[in-house]
Amino acid sequence: MPHPDTWLKVTPGGLYCEPGGFYVDPTRAVDRAVITHGHSDHARPGHAHVLATRETLAIMTTRMGEGRAGETQQALGYGESLTINGVRLWLRPAGHVLGSAQVCLEWQGSRAVISGDYKRQADPTAMRFEPERCDVFVTEATFALPVFRHPPPEAELAKLLRSVALFPERTHVVGCYSLGKCQRLIAMLREAGWDRPVHLHGAHVALCRTYEALGVPLGDLRTATVAKKEDLKGAIVLAPPSAVADRWARRLNEPVPAVASGWMRVRQRAKQGGVELPLVISDHADWDELLATAAEVQAPEIWVTHGREDALIHALGLRGIRGRALHLIGFGEEDEAEETVAA
């Protein structure tokens, strides 16, 4: 049985499946691309052929425009499989954002799973992560340090709602990434009983409409830019983190700047960004979840694509799992890390 490192290669264009003739989340335009999810450090424009879930293809089209998200698109549902040049390929939910998938590959009895980005917490807008046993598991490591242990998201959201009740005259502006985090917060607010409008920065509107078109109800959404200042008293406004400390937010009613991100665990980051209300709500696995996932997939070898590789590889070694840093270039440029720095 061939080892996955004989048929899965790290190239300047990204991770390449040699017998299948395709890349997974390539970092530049290629002929054949399999895409795990719609964040722009994983989903780039200009590929000739793109395979992904139906939801990811729709998200890519919203973000890039018609025709730029692959000259031809092929949708594959979770659990459906197809064979490309002798390589069996199927997708499993990754739990990261709507439509996010792990790419499972099998060639000549050898199995590799490429996680993309993933989280293990529940999310009303995304299917829950499903572990798949394999010979090599390719994992992210965004929060791969023991300091990162994400609290229950419901408890963090309760902090926001308590603050809104305490300061009914002020507008709460929550910095959150436009794909995934924004829609997750809205769905969590609805679950918590918030039936008032949620106001959006213009940058968040299109993807919320896409989520709704894909069957994720988000309730009464309004554009914050056209709302009267008076109407935004006691309101919740969702915006890109970079807009929270910007002139855009100053026009609101005594804004309470908040940011929802796993990086809010680091107080210094919150302080530097002028964040009054840090909310530790992450769309990535934390330290314990990364290690629990490693145990569940039962892979004797784990490749780490981006993030804090050293600590994770050391911890895996203590558990008898061989770790390897892949040093793929170009990941982690979008999503929580970049957005929080911008804030």
XYZ file of C-alpha atoms in Angstrom:
343
model
C 0.000 0.000 0.000
C 1.614 3.322 -1.045
C 2.195 5.928 1.682
C 0.194 9.144 1.042
C 3.448 11.118 0.735
C 4.139 9.215 -2.506
C 0.958 10.527 -4.149
C 0.078 13.761 -2.251
C 2.724 16.379 -3.040
C 3.433 19.862 -1.688
C 4.011 22.100 -4.734
C 4.276 25.892 -5.254
C 0.600 25.766 -6.282
C -0.473 23.921 -3.125
C -1.296 20.328 -2.196
C -1.409 18.212 -5.366
C -2.901 14.741 -5.795
C -0.572 13.316 -8.432
C -2.559 10.274 -9.670
C -5.818 12.252 -9.641
C -4.342 15.285 -11.411
C -6.016 17.854 -9.114
C -5.125 20.274 -6.313
C -6.886 20.769 -2.980
C -7.338 24.499 -2.141
C -4.631 25.594 -4.604
C -2.963 28.943 -3.924
C -2.951 29.959 -7.592
C -5.120 29.324 -10.656
C -4.939 25.681 -11.811
C -6.726 23.371 -14.235
C -8.505 21.217 -11.614
C -9.244 22.372 -8.051
C -11.119 20.763 -5.162
C -12.143 23.500 -2.703
C -12.845 22.901 1.011
C -14.714 26.178 1.713
C -15.302 29.720 0.522
C -12.754 31.810 2.491
C -10.421 33.514 0.033
C -7.208 31.959 1.375
C -8.683 28.594 0.306
C -10.979 29.542 -2.594
C -9.270 31.609 -5.273
C -10.516 32.774 -8.665
C -9.375 31.645 -12.096
C -9.463 27.812 -11.924
C -10.649 25.996 -15.044
C -12.579 23.242 -13.201
C -13.802 23.494 -9.589
C -15.304 20.733 -7.445
C -16.880 21.595 -4.068
C -20.173 21.380 -2.194
C -23.154 23.181 -3.748
C -23.015 25.760 -0.944
C -19.312 26.501 -1.409
C -19.804 26.965 -5.163
C -22.654 29.445 -4.489
C -20.549 31.329 -1.916
C -17.584 31.483 -4.310
C -19.837 32.863 -7.067
C -21.237 35.542 -4.709
C -17.756 36.618 -3.685
C -15.980 36.445 -7.061
C -18.753 37.042 -9.580
C -20.214 34.858 -12.299
C -17.623 32.880 -14.255
C -14.687 33.627 -11.949
C -15.347 30.770 -9.512
C -14.322 28.117 -12.036
C -15.029 27.966 -15.762
C -16.901 24.746 -14.989
C -18.266 23.847 -11.566
C -19.125 20.405 -10.202
C -21.105 20.049 -6.986
C -20.575 17.040 -4.739
C -22.803 16.337 -1.742
C -21.474 15.118 1.599
C -20.898 11.354 1.478
C -21.266 11.086 -2.310
C -18.138 9.689 -3.929
C -16.573 9.800 -7.359
C -13.421 8.307 -8.860
C -10.901 10.471 -10.705
C -8.110 8.550 -12.490
C -8.350 5.748 -9.926
C -8.532 8.101 -6.890
C -11.769 7.823 -4.900
C -12.865 11.213 -3.563
C -15.669 12.105 -1.148
C -16.510 15.038 1.156
C -17.330 15.090 4.873
C -18.666 18.101 6.850
C -15.945 20.256 8.440
C -18.225 22.425 10.618
C -16.266 25.599 9.762
C -18.827 27.564 7.699
C -21.823 26.690 5.498
C -20.752 24.118 2.904
C -17.263 23.594 4.354
C -15.900 20.113 3.727
C -13.026 17.791 4.487
C -11.653 16.232 1.312
C -11.264 12.451 1.700
C -9.039 10.652 -0.801
C -8.250 6.974 -1.286
C -5.736 5.539 -3.767
C -4.649 1.904 -3.927
C -5.911 1.296 -0.374
C -4.105 4.339 1.077
C -6.350 7.031 2.620
C -5.734 10.729 3.335
C -8.155 13.341 4.697
C -7.550 17.077 4.150
C -9.534 18.985 6.762
C -9.392 22.521 5.395
C -10.431 24.747 8.326
C -12.730 23.152 10.893
C -14.385 23.564 14.266
C -15.968 21.117 16.673
C -18.486 23.423 18.407
C -22.131 23.398 17.290
C -23.130 26.021 14.724
C -26.763 26.468 13.613
C -25.569 27.470 10.117
C -23.140 24.616 9.351
C -23.227 20.823 9.494
C -21.188 19.404 12.361
C -17.664 18.036 11.772
C -17.596 14.282 11.082
C -14.316 12.453 11.792
C -13.093 10.027 9.116
C -10.442 7.378 9.845
C -7.380 7.645 7.631
C -3.663 6.952 7.231
C -2.741 10.647 7.045
C -4.843 13.529 8.397
C -4.002 17.015 7.124
C -5.021 19.525 9.800
C -5.032 23.275 10.321
C -3.442 24.646 13.513
C -4.770 28.221 13.826
C -5.266 27.940 17.606
C -2.774 25.161 18.353
C -1.469 26.421 21.690
C -2.696 25.262 25.137
C -3.770 28.834 25.991
C -6.539 28.577 23.373
C -9.513 26.821 24.923
C -12.721 28.274 23.528
C -15.576 28.839 26.018
C -19.159 27.816 25.131
C -20.319 30.275 22.430
C -23.728 30.625 24.114
C -22.013 32.071 27.220
C -20.121 34.612 25.089
C -23.311 35.634 23.279
C -25.028 36.050 26.658
C -22.333 38.672 27.492
C -23.394 40.652 24.434
C -27.094 40.473 25.323
C -26.361 41.488 28.949
C -24.408 44.489 27.705
C -27.256 45.501 25.370
C -29.666 45.334 28.334
C -27.278 47.363 30.523
C -26.715 50.106 27.931
C -30.027 50.485 26.069
C -29.024 53.909 24.677
C -25.851 52.654 23.000
C -25.305 50.794 19.715
C -23.353 47.545 19.983
C -21.076 47.128 16.950
C -19.758 43.576 16.687
C -16.763 43.007 14.429
C -17.090 39.657 12.712
C -15.888 38.082 9.506
C -18.363 38.415 6.614
C -18.436 34.702 5.702
C -19.488 32.293 8.425
C -19.039 34.282 11.621
C -21.604 36.950 10.709
C -24.328 34.428 9.833
C -23.486 32.218 12.824
C -23.903 35.185 15.203
C -27.259 36.099 13.660
C -28.519 32.492 13.946
C -27.280 32.303 17.570
C -29.014 35.603 18.387
C -32.259 34.191 16.963
C -31.858 31.004 19.020
C -31.314 33.163 22.127
C -34.640 34.936 21.481
C -33.438 38.153 19.813
C -36.329 38.839 17.409
C -35.480 42.482 16.730
C -33.744 43.527 13.493
C -30.036 42.830 13.121
C -28.295 45.692 11.321
C -25.492 44.969 8.862
C -22.548 46.847 7.434
C -22.855 46.848 3.629
C -19.957 44.388 3.322
C -22.018 41.707 5.095
C -25.258 41.930 3.128
C -24.532 39.824 0.012
C -23.354 36.701 1.848
C -26.303 36.844 4.255
C -28.610 36.838 1.217
C -26.685 33.856 -0.200
C -27.080 31.947 3.091
C -30.829 32.627 3.017
C -31.058 31.480 -0.616
C -29.300 28.266 0.482
C -31.959 27.634 3.144
C -30.481 29.293 6.267
C -33.137 31.673 7.719
C -31.665 34.791 9.368
C -34.767 36.858 10.166
C -35.134 40.649 9.897
C -31.883 42.095 8.499
C -31.375 45.789 7.770
C -28.542 47.857 6.353
C -26.986 49.990 9.110
C -25.748 52.674 6.721
C -29.253 53.819 5.789
C -30.684 53.620 9.333
C -31.282 56.791 11.355
C -28.929 57.255 14.312
C -31.950 57.317 16.634
C -33.161 53.920 15.332
C -29.827 52.308 16.226
C -30.126 52.990 19.976
C -30.016 49.610 21.678
C -29.411 47.905 18.317
C -26.874 45.240 17.366
C -24.817 46.063 14.283
C -22.523 43.508 12.633
C -19.562 44.866 10.679
C -16.081 43.856 9.507
C -13.653 44.091 12.465
C -11.685 46.775 10.618
C -14.805 48.996 10.630
C -15.364 48.742 14.407
C -12.583 51.200 15.307
C -13.083 53.172 12.105
C -14.862 56.452 11.342
C -17.744 54.334 10.036
C -18.658 53.271 13.610
C -18.346 56.785 15.066
C -21.531 57.907 13.332
C -23.457 55.374 15.464
C -25.005 56.103 18.832
C -22.243 55.911 21.505
C -20.995 52.661 19.981
C -19.833 49.765 22.156
C -17.005 48.209 20.095
C -17.015 44.392 20.236
C -15.202 41.701 18.215
C -16.182 38.023 17.953
C -13.048 35.925 17.364
C -10.960 33.177 18.916
C -8.156 35.745 19.162
C -10.166 37.668 21.782
C -8.769 35.131 24.254
C -5.591 37.263 24.070
C -6.462 40.365 26.109
C -3.619 42.376 24.647
C -5.107 41.999 21.163
C -8.479 43.246 22.352
C -6.881 46.194 24.130
C -4.766 47.167 21.117
C -7.846 47.122 18.902
C -9.849 49.296 21.310
C -12.332 46.456 21.815
C -14.593 47.185 24.785
C -16.451 43.867 24.626
C -14.276 40.915 23.487
C -16.325 37.824 22.551
C -14.372 34.559 22.299
C -16.389 32.944 19.504
C -14.251 31.022 17.023
C -14.882 29.087 13.827
C -11.691 27.040 14.338
C -10.854 24.082 16.583
C -9.089 24.969 19.852
C -6.146 23.107 21.431
C -8.235 20.381 23.094
C -10.371 19.896 19.975
C -7.317 19.541 17.709
C -5.946 16.790 19.965
C -9.364 15.103 20.336
C -9.766 15.112 16.546
C -6.302 13.567 16.119
C -7.375 10.722 18.421
C -10.709 10.219 16.635
C -9.348 9.951 13.086
C -6.802 7.355 14.318
C -4.202 8.468 11.778
C -0.648 7.338 12.609
C 0.620 10.470 10.831
C -0.718 14.050 10.863
C 0.397 16.834 8.527
C -0.047 20.409 9.750
C -0.784 22.981 7.041
C -0.786 26.385 8.747
C -0.804 27.949 12.183
C 1.144 26.935 15.291
C 2.783 23.770 13.972
C 5.563 23.247 16.562
C 3.425 22.918 19.702
C 0.928 20.625 17.994
C 3.597 18.384 16.452
C 5.284 18.064 19.876
C 1.971 17.178 21.584
C 1.150 14.627 18.869
C 4.589 13.027 19.301
C 3.877 12.508 22.998
C 0.766 10.582 21.931
C 2.696 8.354 19.516
C 1.491 10.188 16.389
C 4.047 11.309 13.809
C 3.622 15.010 13.001
C 4.910 16.886 9.976
C 4.774 20.606 9.102
C 3.789 21.082 5.469
C 4.709 24.791 5.227
C 2.107 25.499 2.565
C 2.325 29.139 1.553
C -0.659 31.469 1.389
C -3.052 30.169 4.049
C -4.362 32.062 7.066
C -4.401 35.368 5.193
C -8.129 35.748 5.623
C -10.497 34.937 8.496
C -9.997 35.507 12.206
C -6.243 36.223 12.400
C -6.086 38.882 9.708
C -9.381 40.506 10.621
C -8.491 40.944 14.305
C -5.133 42.490 13.475
C -6.957 44.930 11.202
C -9.264 45.864 14.075
